[in-house]
Short mmCIF file of C-alpha atoms in Angstrom, two decimals:
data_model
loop_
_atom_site.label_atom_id
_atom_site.label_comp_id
_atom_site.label_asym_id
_atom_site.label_seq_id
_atom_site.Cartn_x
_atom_site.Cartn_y
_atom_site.Cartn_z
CA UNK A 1 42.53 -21.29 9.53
CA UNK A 2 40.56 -22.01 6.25
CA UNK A 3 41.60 -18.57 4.06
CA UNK A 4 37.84 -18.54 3.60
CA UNK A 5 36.93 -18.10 7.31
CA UNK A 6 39.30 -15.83 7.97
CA UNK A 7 37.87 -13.60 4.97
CA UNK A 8 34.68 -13.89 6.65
CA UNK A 9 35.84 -12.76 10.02
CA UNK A 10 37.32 -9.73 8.54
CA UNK A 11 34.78 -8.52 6.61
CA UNK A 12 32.58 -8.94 9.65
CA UNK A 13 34.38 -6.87 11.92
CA UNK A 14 33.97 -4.25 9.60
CA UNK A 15 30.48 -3.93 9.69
CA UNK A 16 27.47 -3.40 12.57
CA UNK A 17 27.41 -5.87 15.26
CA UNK A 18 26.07 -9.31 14.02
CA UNK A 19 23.43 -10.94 16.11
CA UNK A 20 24.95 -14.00 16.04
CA UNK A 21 26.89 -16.36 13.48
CA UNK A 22 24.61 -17.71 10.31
CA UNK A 23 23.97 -21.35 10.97
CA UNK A 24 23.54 -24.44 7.51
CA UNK A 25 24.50 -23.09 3.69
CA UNK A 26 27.38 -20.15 4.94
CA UNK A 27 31.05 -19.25 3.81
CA UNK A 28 31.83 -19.19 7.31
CA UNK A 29 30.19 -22.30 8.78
CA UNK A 30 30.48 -24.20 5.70
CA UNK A 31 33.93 -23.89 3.65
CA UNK A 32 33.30 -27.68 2.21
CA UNK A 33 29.70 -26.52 0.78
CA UNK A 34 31.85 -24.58 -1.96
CA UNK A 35 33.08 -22.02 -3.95
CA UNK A 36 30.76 -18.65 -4.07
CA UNK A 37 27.75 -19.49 -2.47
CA UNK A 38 26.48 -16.73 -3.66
CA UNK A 39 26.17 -18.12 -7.10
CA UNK A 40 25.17 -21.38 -5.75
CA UNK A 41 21.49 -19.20 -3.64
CA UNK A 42 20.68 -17.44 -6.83
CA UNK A 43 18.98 -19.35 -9.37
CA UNK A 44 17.10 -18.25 -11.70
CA UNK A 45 14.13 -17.84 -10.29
CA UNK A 46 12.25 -18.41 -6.64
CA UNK A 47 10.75 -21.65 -6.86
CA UNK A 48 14.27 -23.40 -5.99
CA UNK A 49 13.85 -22.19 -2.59
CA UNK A 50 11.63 -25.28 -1.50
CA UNK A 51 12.12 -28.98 -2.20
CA UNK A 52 14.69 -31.45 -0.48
CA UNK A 53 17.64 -28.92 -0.47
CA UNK A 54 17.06 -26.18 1.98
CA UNK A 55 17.48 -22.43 0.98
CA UNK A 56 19.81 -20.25 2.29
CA UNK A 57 18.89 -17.23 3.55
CA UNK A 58 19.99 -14.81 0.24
CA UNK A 59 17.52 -17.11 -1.58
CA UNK A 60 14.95 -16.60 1.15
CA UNK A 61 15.60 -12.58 1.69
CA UNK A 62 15.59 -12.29 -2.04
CA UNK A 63 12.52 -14.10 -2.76
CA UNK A 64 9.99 -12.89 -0.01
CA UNK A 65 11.41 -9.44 0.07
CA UNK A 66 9.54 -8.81 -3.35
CA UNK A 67 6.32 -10.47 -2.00
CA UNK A 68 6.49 -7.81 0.56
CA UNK A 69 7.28 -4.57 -1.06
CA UNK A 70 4.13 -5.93 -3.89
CA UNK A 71 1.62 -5.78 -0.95
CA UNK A 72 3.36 -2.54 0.29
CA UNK A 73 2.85 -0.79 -3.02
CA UNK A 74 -0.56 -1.86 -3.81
CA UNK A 75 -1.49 -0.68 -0.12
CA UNK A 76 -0.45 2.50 0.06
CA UNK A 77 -1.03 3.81 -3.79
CA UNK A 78 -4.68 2.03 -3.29
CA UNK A 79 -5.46 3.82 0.12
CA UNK A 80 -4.32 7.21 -1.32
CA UNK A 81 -6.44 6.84 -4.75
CA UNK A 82 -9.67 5.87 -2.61
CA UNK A 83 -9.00 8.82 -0.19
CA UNK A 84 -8.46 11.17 -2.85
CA UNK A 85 -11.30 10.12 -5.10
CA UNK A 86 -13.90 10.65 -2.50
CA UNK A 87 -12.57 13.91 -1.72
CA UNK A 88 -12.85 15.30 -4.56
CA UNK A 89 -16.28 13.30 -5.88
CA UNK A 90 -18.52 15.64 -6.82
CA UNK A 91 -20.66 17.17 -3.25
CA UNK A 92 -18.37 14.86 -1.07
CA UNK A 93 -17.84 17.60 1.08
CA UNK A 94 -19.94 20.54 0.41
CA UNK A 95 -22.40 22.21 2.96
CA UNK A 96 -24.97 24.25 0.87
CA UNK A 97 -26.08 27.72 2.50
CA UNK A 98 -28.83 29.86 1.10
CA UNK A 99 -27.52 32.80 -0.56
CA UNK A 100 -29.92 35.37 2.17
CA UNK A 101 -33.40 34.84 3.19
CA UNK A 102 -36.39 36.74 2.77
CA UNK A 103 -37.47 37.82 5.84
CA UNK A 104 -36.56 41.36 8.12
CA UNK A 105 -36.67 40.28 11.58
CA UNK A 106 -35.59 37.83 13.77
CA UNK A 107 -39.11 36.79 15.34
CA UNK A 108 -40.32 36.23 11.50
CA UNK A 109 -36.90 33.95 10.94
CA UNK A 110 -38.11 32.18 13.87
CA UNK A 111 -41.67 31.55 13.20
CA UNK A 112 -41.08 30.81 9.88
CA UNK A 113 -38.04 27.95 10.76
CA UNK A 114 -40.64 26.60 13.18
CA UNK A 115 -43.47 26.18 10.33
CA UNK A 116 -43.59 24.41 7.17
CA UNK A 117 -44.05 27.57 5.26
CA UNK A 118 -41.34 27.78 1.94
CA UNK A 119 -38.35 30.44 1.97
CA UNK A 120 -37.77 32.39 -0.59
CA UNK A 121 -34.18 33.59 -1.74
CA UNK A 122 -33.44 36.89 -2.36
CA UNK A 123 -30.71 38.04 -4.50
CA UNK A 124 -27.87 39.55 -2.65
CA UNK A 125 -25.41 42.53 -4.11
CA UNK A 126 -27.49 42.53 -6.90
CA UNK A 127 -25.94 38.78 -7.62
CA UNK A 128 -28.87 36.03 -8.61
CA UNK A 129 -30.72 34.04 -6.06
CA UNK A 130 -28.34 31.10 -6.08
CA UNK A 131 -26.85 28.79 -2.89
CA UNK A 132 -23.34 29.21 -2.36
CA UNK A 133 -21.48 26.14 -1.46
CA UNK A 134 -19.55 25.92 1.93
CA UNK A 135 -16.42 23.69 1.06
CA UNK A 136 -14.37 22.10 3.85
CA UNK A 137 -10.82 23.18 3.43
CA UNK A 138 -8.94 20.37 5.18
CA UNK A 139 -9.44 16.46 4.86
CA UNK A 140 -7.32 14.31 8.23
CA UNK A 141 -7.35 10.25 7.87
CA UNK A 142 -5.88 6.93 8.88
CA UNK A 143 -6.26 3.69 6.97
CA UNK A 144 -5.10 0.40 8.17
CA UNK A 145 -4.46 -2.94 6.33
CA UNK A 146 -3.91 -6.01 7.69
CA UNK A 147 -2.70 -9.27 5.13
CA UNK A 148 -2.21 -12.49 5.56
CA UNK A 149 -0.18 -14.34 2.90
CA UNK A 150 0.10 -17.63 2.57
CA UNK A 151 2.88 -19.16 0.16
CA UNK A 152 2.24 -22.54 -1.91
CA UNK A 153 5.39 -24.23 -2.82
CA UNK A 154 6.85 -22.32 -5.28
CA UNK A 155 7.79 -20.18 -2.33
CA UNK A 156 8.28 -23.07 0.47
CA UNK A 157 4.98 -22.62 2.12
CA UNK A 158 6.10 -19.30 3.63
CA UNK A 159 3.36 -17.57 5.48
CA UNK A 160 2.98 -14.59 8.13
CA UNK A 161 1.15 -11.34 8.21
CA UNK A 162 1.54 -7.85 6.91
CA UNK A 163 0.46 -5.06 8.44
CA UNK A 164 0.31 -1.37 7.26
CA UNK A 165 -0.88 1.79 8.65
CA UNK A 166 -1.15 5.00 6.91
CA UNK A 167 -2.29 8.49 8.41
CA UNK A 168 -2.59 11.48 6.19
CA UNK A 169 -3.75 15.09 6.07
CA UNK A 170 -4.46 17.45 3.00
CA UNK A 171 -5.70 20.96 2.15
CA UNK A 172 -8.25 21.87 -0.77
CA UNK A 173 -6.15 24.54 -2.72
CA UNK A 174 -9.20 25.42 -4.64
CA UNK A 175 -12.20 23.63 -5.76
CA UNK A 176 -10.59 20.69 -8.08
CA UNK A 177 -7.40 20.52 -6.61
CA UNK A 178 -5.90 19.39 -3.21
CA UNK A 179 -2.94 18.98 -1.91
CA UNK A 180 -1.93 16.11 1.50
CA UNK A 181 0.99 14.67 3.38
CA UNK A 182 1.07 11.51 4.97
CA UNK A 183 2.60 8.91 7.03
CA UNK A 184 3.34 5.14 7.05
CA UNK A 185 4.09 2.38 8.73
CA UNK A 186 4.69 -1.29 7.67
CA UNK A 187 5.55 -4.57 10.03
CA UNK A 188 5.43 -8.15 8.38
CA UNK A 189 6.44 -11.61 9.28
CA UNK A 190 7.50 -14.52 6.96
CA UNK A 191 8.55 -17.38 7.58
CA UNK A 192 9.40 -20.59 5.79
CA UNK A 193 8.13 -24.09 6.85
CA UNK A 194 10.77 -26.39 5.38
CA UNK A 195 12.89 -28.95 8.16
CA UNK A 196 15.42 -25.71 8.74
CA UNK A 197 12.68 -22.79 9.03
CA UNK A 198 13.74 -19.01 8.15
CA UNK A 199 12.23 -15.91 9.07
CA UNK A 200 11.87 -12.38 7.72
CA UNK A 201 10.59 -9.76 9.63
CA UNK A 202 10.56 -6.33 8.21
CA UNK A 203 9.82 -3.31 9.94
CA UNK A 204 9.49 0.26 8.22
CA UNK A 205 8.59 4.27 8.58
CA UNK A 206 8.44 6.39 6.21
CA UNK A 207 6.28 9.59 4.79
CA UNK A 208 5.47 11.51 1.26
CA UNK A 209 3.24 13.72 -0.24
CA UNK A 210 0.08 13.30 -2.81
CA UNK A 211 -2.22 15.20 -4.75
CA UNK A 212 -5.36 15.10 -6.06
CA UNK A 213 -7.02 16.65 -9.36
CA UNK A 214 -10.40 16.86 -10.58
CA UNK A 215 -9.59 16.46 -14.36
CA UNK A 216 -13.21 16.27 -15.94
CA UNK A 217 -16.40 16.31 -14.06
CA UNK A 218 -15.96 12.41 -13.57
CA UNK A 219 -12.70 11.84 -13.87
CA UNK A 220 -10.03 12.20 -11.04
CA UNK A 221 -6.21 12.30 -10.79
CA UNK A 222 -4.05 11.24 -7.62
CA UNK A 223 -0.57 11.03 -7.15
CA UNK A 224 1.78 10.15 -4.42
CA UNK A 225 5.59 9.71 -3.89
CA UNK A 226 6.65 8.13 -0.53
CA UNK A 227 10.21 7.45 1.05
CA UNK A 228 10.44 4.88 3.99
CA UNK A 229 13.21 3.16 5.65
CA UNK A 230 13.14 -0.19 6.57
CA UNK A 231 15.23 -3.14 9.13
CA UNK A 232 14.81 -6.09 7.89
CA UNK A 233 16.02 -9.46 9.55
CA UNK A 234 16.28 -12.69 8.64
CA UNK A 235 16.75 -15.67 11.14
CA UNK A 236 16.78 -19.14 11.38
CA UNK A 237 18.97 -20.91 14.11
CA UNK A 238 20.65 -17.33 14.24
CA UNK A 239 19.79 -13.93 13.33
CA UNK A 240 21.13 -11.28 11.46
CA UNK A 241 19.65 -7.85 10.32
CA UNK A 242 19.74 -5.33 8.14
CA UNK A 243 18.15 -1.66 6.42
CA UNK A 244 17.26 -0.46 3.43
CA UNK A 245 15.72 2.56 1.87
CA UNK A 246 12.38 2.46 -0.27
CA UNK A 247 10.83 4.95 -2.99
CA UNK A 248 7.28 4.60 -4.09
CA UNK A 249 5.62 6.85 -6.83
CA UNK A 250 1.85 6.28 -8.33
CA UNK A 251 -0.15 7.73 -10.25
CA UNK A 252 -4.15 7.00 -11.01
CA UNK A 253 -7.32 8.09 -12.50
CA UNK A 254 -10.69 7.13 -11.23
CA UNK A 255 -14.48 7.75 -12.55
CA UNK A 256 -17.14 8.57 -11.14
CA UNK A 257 -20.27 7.40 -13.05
CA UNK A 258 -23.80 7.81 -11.39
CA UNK A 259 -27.11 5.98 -12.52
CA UNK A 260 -29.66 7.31 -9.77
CA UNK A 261 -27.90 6.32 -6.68
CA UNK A 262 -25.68 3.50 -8.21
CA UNK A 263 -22.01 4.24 -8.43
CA UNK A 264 -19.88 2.87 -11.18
CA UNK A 265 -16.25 4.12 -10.40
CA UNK A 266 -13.44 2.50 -13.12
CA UNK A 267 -10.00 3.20 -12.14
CA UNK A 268 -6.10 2.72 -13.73
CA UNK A 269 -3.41 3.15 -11.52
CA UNK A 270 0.41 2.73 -12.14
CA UNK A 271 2.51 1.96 -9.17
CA UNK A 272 6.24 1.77 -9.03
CA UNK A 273 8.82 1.14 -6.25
CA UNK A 274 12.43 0.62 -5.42
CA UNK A 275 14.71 -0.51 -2.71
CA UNK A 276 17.93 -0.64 -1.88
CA UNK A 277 18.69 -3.20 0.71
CA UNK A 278 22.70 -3.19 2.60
CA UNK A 279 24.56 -6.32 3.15
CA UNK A 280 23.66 -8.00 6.10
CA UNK A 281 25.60 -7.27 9.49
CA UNK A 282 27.55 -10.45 9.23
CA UNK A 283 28.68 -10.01 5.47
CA UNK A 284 27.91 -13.12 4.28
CA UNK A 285 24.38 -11.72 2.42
CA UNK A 286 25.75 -9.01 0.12
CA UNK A 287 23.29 -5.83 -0.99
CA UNK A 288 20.35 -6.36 -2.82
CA UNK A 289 18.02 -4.11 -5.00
CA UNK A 290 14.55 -4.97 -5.56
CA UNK A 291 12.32 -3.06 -8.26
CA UNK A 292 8.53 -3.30 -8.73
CA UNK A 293 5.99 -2.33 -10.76
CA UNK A 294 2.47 -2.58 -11.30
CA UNK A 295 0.04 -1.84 -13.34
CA UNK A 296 -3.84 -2.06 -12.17
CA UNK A 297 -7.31 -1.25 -14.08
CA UNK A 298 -10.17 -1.84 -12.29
CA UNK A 299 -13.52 -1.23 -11.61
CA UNK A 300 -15.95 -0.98 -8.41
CA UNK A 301 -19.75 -1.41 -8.26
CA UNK A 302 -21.68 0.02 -5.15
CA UNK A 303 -25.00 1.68 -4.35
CA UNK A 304 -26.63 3.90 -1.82
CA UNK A 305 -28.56 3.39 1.06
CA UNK A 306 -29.94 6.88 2.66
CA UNK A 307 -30.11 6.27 6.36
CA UNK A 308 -30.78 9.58 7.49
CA UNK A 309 -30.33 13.32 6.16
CA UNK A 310 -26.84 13.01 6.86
CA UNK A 311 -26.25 9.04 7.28
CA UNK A 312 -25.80 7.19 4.37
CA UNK A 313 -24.45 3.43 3.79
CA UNK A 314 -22.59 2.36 0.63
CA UNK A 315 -22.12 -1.65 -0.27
CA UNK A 316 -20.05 -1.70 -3.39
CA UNK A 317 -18.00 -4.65 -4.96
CA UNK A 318 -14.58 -4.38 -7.39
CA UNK A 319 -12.56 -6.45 -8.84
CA UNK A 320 -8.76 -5.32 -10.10
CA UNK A 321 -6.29 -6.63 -12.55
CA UNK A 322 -2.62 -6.51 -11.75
CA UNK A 323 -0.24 -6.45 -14.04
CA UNK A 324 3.72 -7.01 -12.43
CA UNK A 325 5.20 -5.71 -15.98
CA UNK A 326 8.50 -5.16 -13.46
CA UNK A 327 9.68 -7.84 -10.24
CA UNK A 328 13.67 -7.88 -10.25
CA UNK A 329 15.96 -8.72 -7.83
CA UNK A 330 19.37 -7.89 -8.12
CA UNK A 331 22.17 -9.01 -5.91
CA UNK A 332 25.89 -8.11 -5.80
CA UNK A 333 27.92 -11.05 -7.22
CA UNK A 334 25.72 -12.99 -7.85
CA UNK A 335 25.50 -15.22 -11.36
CA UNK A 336 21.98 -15.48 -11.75
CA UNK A 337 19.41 -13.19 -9.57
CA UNK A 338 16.13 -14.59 -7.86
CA UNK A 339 13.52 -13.07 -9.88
CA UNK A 340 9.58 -13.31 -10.56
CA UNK A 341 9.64 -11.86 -13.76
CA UNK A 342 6.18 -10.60 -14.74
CA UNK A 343 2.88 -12.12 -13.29
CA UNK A 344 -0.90 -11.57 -13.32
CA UNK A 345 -3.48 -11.42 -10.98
CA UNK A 346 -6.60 -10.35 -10.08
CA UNK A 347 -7.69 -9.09 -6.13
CA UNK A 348 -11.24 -9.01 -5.34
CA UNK A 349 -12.66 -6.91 -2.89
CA UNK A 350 -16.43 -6.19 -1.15
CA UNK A 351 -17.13 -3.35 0.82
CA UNK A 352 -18.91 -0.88 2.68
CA UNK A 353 -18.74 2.69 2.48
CA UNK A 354 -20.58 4.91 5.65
CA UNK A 355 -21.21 8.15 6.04
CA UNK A 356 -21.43 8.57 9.23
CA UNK A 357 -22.03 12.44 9.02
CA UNK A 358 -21.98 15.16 6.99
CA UNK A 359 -18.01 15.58 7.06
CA UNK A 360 -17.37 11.79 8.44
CA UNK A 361 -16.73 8.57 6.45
CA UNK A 362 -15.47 5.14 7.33
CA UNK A 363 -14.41 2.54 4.65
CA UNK A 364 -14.66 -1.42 5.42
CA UNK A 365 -12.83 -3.49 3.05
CA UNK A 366 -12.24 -7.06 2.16
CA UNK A 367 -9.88 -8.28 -0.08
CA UNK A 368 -8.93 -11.68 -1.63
CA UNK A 369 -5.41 -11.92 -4.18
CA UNK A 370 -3.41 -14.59 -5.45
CA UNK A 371 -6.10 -16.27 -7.84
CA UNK A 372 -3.32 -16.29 -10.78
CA UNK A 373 -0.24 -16.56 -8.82
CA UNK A 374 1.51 -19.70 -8.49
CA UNK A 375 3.56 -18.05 -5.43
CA UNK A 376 0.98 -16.75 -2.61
CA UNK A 377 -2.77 -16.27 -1.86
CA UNK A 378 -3.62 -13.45 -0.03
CA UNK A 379 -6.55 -12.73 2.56
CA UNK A 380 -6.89 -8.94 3.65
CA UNK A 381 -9.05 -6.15 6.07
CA UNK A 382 -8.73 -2.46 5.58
CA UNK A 383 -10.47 0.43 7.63
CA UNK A 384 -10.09 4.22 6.62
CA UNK A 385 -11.96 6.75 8.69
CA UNK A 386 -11.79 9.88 7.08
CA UNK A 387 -13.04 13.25 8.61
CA UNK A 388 -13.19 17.07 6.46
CA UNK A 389 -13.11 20.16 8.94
#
């Protein structure tokens, strides 16, 4: 037996069950294709992966991975600075209540409610006439993001959808500060269209924490850190799978600026993430680490409609800068590592912000990316429903 197949056998049977034996460029099905083929799938960057040679499936993992964990990022640090901005915008969720009223029985309550006649205030304990502000302690929401992403050729046409779903709850600590956990979930699909296609499906759960802070009267502060674990697999004539562990921290500021009822909300947000991928169950596609980070002005336009006392409708318009000032790949024994490097782009997004009632609000987003990348364009709908109690 060919010392190199045996090598391969071994080191399989010391690892999870494979799903079946890797099929064109492998160690193990392909001695004669030489040396480390390692060295031979990492060039120096991704846009080797298309053209008359076919990738292998370490250049495919360790170019669309990245494309992946960009949209992840910029998905979950966005949904948690838009949740926690519009809790904490000024009278987002306050009920005012009169401080007492000035009237001694019920019947003259009554009669006076029914008419148009004013109410005065009367001071209470001796404290001014004033209205004292009822705030809603506890915030519960879901947001969910659905992404298509096409690849141009730099990236072998690869296309599929992403799809993530966050759920969170937080807790007003006091007036400028809160305080949430939340959930996530992430599924995509890639897949190549060269005359051998691959696949990569991830699939991933995790959970964090964030907070919010009301820094200035128009300036706020959110921050999350999130943990998820995620299976990945990638597939072509044969499968194999495997998981990985992902950190994301952020950090933003966002303004709130108010010309009548026009909003003009400027934001800066600096994301960050890292994962740490196994080797595949079959050992042929050693460990990889993949590190991202992004940083993201921005600014968003919108103005209000009042439909009712309580119903209000918000059509707004941003536009955001991304800056990818980190995209590595790293794998184990490799020469050279598939790698990005640093890219621009811009996303642009419309939208509509509802309030449906007083302690109710549902965010419709569109979103278009990819207008400096050479790699992908991306097409994107996002729905957060957020309700104070």
């Amino acid at each position: 037996m060919d010392p190199r197949r045996l090598n391969c056998w071994a080191s399989g049977m010391k690892r999870r069950f494979s799903r079946g034996a890797f099929l064109g460029l492998s160690l193990c099905a392909a001695p004669a294709l030489a040396g480390s083929a390692w060295a031979q799938a990492a060039p120096e960057d991704c846009q080797s992966i298309s053209g008359v040679n076919e990738p292998s499936r370490t250049e495919v993992g360790g170019c669309l991975k990245p494309i992946i964990d960009y949209h992840a990022l910029i998905a979950v640090s966005d949904a948690v600075r838009k949740v926690v901005a519009g809790r904490l915008a000024a009278g987002s969720d306050e009920v005012a209540e009169p401080a007492g009223l000035a009237l001694d029985s019920p019947e003259e309550i009554a009669a006076r409610l029914a008419g148009n006649g004013a109410i005065a205030v009367e001071p209470v304990a001796d404290i001014p006439a004033t209205v004292v502000t009822e705030q809603r302690r506890w915030n519960a929401w879901v947001d969910g993001k659905y992404s298509w992403i096409k690849g141009k050729s730099e990236v072998d046409h690869s296309k599929g959808p992403l799809t993530n779903v966050m759920a969170g709850i937080d807790y007003r600590l006091m007036s400028n500060v809160v305080l949430g956990v939340l959930g996530t979930y992430e599924d995509s699909r890639l897949e190549t269209q060269g005359v051998l296609p691959i696949e990569q499906k991830t699939e991933g759960y995790g959970g964090g924490a964030y907070i919010g802070i009301t820094v200035t009267p128009n300036i706020i502060f959110s921050g999350m850190a999130t943990y998820a674990a995620i299976e990945t697999e990638l597939g072509g004539a044969s499968d194999g799978d495997t998981d990985s562990d992902r950190v994301q921290l952020s950090g933003a500021f966002t303004g709130y600026w108010y010309f009548g009822t026009t909003r003009l909300s400027p934001s800066l947000t600096l994301a960050w993430s890292k994962e740490w991928q196994d080797e595949y169950s079959d050992g042929l596609t050693p460990e990889q680490r993949f590190e991202t980070g992004v940083l993201s002005p921005g600014t968003v336009l919108g103005h209000t409609f009042a439909l009712t006392d309580t119903m209000s409708v918000e059509p707004w318009a941003g536009a955001f800068f991304d800056y990818t000032f980190i995209n590595d790949t790293d794998t184990d024994g490799a020469v050279d590592d598939n790698s990005y490097g640093q890219q621009e782009d811009v996303r642009l997004q419309l939208g509509l912000n509802l309030n449906l009632a007083s302690n109710v609000q549902l965010m419709l987003t569109g979103e278009t990316s990819g207008l400096l990348l050479d790699e992908t364009d991306t097409y994107a709908g996002e729905a957060n429903l957020a309700i104070q109690f």
